[in-house]
PDB file of C-alpha atoms in Angstrom:
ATOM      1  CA  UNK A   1       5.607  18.177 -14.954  1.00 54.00           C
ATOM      2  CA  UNK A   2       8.456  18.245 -12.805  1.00 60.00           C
ATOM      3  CA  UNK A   3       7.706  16.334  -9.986  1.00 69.00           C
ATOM      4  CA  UNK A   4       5.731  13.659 -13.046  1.00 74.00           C
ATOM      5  CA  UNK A   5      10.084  13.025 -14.081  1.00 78.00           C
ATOM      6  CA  UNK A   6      11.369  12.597 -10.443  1.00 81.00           C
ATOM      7  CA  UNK A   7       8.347  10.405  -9.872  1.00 83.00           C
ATOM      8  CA  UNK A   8       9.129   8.763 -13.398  1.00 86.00           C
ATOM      9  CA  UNK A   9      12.861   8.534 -13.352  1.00 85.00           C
ATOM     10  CA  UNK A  10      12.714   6.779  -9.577  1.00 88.00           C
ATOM     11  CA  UNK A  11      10.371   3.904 -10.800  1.00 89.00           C
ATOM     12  CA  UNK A  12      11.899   3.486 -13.851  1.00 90.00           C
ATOM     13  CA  UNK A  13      15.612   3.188 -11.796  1.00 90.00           C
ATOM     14  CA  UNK A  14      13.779   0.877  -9.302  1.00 90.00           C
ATOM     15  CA  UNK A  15      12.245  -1.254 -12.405  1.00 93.00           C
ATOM     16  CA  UNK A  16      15.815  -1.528 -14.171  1.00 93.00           C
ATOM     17  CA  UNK A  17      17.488  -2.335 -11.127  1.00 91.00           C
ATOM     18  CA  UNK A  18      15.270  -5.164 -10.120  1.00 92.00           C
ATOM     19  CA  UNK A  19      15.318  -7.079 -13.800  1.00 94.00           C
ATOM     20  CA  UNK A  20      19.465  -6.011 -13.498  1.00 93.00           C
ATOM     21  CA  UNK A  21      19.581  -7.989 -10.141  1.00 92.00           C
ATOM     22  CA  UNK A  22      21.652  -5.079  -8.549  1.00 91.00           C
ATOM     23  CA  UNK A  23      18.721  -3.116  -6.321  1.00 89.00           C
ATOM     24  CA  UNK A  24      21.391  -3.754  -3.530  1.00 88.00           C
ATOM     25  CA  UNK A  25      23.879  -2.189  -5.168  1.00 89.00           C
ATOM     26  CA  UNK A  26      21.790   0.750  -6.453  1.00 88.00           C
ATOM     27  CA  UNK A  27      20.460   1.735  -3.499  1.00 90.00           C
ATOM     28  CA  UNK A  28      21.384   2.348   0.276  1.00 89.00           C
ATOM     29  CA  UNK A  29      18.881   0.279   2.484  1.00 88.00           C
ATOM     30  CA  UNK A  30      19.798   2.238   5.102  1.00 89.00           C
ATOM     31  CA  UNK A  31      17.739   4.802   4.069  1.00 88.00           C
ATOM     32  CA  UNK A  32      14.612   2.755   3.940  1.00 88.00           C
ATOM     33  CA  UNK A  33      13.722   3.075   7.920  1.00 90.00           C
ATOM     34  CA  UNK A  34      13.156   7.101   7.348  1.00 92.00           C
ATOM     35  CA  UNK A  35      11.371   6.556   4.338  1.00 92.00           C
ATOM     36  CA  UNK A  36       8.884   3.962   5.736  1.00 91.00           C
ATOM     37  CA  UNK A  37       8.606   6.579   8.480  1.00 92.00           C
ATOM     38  CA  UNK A  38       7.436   9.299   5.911  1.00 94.00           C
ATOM     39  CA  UNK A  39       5.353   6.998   4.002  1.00 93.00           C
ATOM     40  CA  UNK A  40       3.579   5.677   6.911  1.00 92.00           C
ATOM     41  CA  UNK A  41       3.157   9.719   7.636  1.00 93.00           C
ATOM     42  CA  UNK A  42       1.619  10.256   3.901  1.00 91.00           C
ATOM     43  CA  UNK A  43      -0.350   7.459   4.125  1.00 91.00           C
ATOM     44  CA  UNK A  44      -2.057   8.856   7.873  1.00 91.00           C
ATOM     45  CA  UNK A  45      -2.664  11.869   5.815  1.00 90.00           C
ATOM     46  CA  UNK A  46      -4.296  10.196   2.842  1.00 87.00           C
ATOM     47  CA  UNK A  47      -6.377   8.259   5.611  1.00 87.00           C
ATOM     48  CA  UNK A  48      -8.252  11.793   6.726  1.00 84.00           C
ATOM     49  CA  UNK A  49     -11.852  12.518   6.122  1.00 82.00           C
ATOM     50  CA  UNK A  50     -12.610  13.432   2.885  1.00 75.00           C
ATOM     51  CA  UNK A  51     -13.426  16.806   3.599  1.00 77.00           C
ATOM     52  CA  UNK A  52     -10.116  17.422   5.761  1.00 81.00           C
ATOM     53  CA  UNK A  53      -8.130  16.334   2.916  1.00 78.00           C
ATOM     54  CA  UNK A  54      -7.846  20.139   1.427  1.00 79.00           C
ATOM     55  CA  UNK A  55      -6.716  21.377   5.175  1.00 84.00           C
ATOM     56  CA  UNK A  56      -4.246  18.537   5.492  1.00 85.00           C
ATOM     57  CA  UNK A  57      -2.445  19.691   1.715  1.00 84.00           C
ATOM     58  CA  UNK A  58      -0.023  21.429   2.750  1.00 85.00           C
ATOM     59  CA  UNK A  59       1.435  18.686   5.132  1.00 90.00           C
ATOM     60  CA  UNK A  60       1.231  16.145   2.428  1.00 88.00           C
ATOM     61  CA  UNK A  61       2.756  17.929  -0.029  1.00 86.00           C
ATOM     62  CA  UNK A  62       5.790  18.345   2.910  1.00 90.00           C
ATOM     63  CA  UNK A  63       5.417  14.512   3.514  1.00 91.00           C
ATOM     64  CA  UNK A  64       6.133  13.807  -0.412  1.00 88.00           C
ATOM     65  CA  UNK A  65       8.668  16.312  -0.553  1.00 88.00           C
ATOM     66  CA  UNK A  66      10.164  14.545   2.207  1.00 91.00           C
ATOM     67  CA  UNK A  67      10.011  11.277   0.860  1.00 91.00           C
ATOM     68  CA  UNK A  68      11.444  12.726  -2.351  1.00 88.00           C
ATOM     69  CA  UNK A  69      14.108  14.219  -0.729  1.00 89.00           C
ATOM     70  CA  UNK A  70      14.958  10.888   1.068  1.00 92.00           C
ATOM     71  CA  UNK A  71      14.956   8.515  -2.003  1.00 91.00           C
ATOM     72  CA  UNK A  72      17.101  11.015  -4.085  1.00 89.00           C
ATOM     73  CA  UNK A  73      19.675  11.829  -1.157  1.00 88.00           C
ATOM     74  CA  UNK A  74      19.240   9.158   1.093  1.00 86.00           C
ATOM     75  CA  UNK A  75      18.513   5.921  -0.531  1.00 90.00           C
ATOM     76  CA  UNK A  76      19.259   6.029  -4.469  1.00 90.00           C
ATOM     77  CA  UNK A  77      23.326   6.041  -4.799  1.00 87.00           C
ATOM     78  CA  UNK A  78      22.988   8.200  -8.233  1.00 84.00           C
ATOM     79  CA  UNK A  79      20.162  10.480  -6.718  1.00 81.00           C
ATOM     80  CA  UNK A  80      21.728  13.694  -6.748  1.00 79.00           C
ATOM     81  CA  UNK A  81      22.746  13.109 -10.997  1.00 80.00           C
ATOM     82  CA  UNK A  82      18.890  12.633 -11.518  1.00 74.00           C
ATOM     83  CA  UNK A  83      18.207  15.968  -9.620  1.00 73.00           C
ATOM     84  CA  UNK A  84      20.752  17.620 -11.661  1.00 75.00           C
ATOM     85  CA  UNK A  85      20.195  16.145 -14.855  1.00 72.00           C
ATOM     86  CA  UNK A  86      16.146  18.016 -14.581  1.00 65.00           C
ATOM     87  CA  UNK A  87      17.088  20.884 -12.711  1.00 66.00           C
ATOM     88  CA  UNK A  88      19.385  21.330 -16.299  1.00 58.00           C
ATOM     89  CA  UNK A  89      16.059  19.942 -18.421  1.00 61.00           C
ATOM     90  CA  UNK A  90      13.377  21.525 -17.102  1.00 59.00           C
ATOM     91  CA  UNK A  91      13.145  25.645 -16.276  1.00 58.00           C
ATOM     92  CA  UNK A  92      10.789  24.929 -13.343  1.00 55.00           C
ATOM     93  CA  UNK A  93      11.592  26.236 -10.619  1.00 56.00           C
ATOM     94  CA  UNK A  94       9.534  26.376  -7.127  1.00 58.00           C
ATOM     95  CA  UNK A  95       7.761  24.143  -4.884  1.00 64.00           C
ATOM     96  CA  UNK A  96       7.341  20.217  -5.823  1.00 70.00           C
ATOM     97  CA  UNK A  97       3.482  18.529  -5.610  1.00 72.00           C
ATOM     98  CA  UNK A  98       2.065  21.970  -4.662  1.00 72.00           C
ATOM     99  CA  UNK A  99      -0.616  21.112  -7.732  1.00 74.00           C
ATOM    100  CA  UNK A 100      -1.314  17.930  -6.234  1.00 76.00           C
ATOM    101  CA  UNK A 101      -4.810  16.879  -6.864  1.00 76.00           C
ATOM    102  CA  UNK A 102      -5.912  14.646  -3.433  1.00 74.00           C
ATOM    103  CA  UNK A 103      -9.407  13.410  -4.758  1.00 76.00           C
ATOM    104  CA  UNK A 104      -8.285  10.493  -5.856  1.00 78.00           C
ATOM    105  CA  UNK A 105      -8.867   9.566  -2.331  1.00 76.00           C
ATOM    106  CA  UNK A 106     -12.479   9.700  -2.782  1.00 78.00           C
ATOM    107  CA  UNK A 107     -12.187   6.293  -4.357  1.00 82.00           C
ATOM    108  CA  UNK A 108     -13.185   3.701  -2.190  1.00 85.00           C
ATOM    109  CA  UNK A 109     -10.964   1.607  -3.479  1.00 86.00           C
ATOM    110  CA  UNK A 110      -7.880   3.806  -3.752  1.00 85.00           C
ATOM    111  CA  UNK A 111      -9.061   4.536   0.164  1.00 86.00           C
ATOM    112  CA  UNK A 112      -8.985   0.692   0.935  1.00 88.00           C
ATOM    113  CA  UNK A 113      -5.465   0.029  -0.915  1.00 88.00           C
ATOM    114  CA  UNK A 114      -4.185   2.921   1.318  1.00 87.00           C
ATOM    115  CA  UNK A 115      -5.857   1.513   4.459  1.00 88.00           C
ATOM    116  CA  UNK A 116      -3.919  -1.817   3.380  1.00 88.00           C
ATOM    117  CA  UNK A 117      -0.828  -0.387   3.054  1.00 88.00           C
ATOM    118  CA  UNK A 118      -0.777   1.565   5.611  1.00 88.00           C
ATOM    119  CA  UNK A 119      -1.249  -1.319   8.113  1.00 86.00           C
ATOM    120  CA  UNK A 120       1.157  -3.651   5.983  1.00 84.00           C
ATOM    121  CA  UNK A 121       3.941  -0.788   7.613  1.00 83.00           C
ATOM    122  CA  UNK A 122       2.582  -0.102  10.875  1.00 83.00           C
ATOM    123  CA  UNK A 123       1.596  -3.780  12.379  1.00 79.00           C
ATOM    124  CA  UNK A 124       4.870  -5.164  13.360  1.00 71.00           C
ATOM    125  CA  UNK A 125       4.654  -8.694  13.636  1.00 67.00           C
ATOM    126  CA  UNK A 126       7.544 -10.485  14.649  1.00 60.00           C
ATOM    127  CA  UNK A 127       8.697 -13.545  12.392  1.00 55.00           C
ATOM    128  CA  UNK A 128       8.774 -15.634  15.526  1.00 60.00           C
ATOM    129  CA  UNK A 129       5.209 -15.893  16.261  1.00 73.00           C
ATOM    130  CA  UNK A 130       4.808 -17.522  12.945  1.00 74.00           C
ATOM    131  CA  UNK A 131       3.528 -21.149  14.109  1.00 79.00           C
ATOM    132  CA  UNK A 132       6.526 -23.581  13.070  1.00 81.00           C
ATOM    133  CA  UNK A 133       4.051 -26.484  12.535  1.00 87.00           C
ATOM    134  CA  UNK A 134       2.787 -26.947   8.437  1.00 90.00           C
ATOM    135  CA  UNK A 135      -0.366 -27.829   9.584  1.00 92.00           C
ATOM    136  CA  UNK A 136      -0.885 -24.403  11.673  1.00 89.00           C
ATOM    137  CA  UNK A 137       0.301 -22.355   9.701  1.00 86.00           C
ATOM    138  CA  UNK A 138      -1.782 -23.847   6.663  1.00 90.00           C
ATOM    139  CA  UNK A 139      -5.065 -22.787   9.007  1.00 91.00           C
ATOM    140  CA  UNK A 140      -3.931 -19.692   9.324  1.00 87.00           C
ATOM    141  CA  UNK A 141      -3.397 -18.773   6.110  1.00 86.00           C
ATOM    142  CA  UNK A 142      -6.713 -19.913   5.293  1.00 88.00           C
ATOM    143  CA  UNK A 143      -8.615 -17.842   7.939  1.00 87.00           C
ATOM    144  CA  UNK A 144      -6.835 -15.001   6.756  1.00 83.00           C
ATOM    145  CA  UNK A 145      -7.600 -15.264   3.549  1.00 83.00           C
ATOM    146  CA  UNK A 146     -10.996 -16.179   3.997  1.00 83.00           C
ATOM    147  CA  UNK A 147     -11.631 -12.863   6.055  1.00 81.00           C
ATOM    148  CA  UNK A 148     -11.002 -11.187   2.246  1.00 78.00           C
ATOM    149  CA  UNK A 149     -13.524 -13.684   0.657  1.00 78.00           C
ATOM    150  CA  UNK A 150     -16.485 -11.831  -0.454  1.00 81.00           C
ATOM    151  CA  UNK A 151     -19.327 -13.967   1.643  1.00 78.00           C
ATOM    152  CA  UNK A 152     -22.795 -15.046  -0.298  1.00 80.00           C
ATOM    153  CA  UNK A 153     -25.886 -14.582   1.566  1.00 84.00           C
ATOM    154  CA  UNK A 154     -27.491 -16.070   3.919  1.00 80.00           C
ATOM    155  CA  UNK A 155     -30.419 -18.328   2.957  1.00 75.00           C
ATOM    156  CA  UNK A 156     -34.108 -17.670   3.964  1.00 76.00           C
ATOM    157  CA  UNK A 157     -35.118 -18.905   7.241  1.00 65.00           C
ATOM    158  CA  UNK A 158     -38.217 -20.789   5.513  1.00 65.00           C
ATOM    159  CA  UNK A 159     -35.208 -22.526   3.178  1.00 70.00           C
ATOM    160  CA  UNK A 160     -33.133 -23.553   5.999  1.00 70.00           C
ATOM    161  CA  UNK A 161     -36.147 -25.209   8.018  1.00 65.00           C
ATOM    162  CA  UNK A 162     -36.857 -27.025   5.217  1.00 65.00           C
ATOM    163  CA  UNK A 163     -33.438 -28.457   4.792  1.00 60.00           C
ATOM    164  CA  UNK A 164     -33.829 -29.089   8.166  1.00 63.00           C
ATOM    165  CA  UNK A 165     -37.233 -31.781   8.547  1.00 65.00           C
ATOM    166  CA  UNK A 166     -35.043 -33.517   5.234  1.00 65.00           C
ATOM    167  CA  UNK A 167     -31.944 -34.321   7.538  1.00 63.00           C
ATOM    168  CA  UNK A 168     -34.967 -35.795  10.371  1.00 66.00           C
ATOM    169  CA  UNK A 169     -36.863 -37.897   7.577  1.00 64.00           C
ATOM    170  CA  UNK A 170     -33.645 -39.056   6.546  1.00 67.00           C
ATOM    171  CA  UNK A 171     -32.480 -39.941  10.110  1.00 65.00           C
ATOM    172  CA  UNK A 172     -35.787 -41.528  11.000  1.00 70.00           C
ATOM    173  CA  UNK A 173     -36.243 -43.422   8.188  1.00 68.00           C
ATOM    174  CA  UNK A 174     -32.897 -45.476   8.687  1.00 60.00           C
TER     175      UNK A 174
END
């Protein structure tokens, strides 16, 4: 329940701040290169074999109290007021995301979205290799989104040799 109100209060302070127009001001981006560093640790964890996943629970429940720690200290300009303000709401006490329930993992797509994210922070392309040319870069975006595209299948041999003798009775016959 506790960690549910950190959890809760930091999206909700993200949320505001981004309809407010003041994230900058809100938060410390200086922060951010440690927490990408912890998230890209979480997500390595999440990444495991299914089975490892109850072996590998203590370390991710150190990795989120990490990246706890670093939002509330680190990045969020208020963040130790929010820690207060439930350490004086709640009687909890203890270890956070010790409960933590990792089989949502199991899910292949939960596992893909991870997957995703994980290599959206870990491939570091640099802005300069992006082709200056409209036409280039148009390609490119369509190759890589056509390497998402769910593909049909392939059609019969017997329909494709059929479509085939059409094209050479067409050809012949002109």
């Amino acid at each position: 329940m506790y960690c549910d109100r950190i959890v809760s209060h930091i999206c909700v302070k993200v949320e505001w701040s981004i309809q407010e127009h003041t994230f900058v001001k809100e938060f410390k981006m200086s922060g951010l290169p440690s927490l990408s560093e912890k998230l890209e640790k979480f997500l390595t964890l999440l990444r495991a074999e299914d089975d490892k996943l109850e072996t590998l629970k203590p370390q991710i429940v150190n990795v989120l109290q990490d990246i706890v720690e670093i939002i509330l200290q680190g990045v969020m300009l208020d963040g130790h007021l929010v820690m207060e303000n439930l350490r004086l709401n709640t009687k909890e006490r203890g270890q956070r995301f010790v409960n933590i329930d990792t089989d949502f993992t199991v899910n292949k797509s939960v596992k893909e979205k991870v997957i995703r994210l994980h290599l959206l922070l870990t491939v570091k392309e640099s802005a300069i290799n992006v082709p200056q040319n409209l036409d280039a870069r148009r390609h490119i975006t369509f190759f890589a989104n056509s390497l998402f595209m769910n593909m049909p299948k392939a059609p019969k041999v017997r329909n494709v040799l059929s479509f085939r003798k059409k094209l050479i009775f067409i050809y012949t016959t002109t």
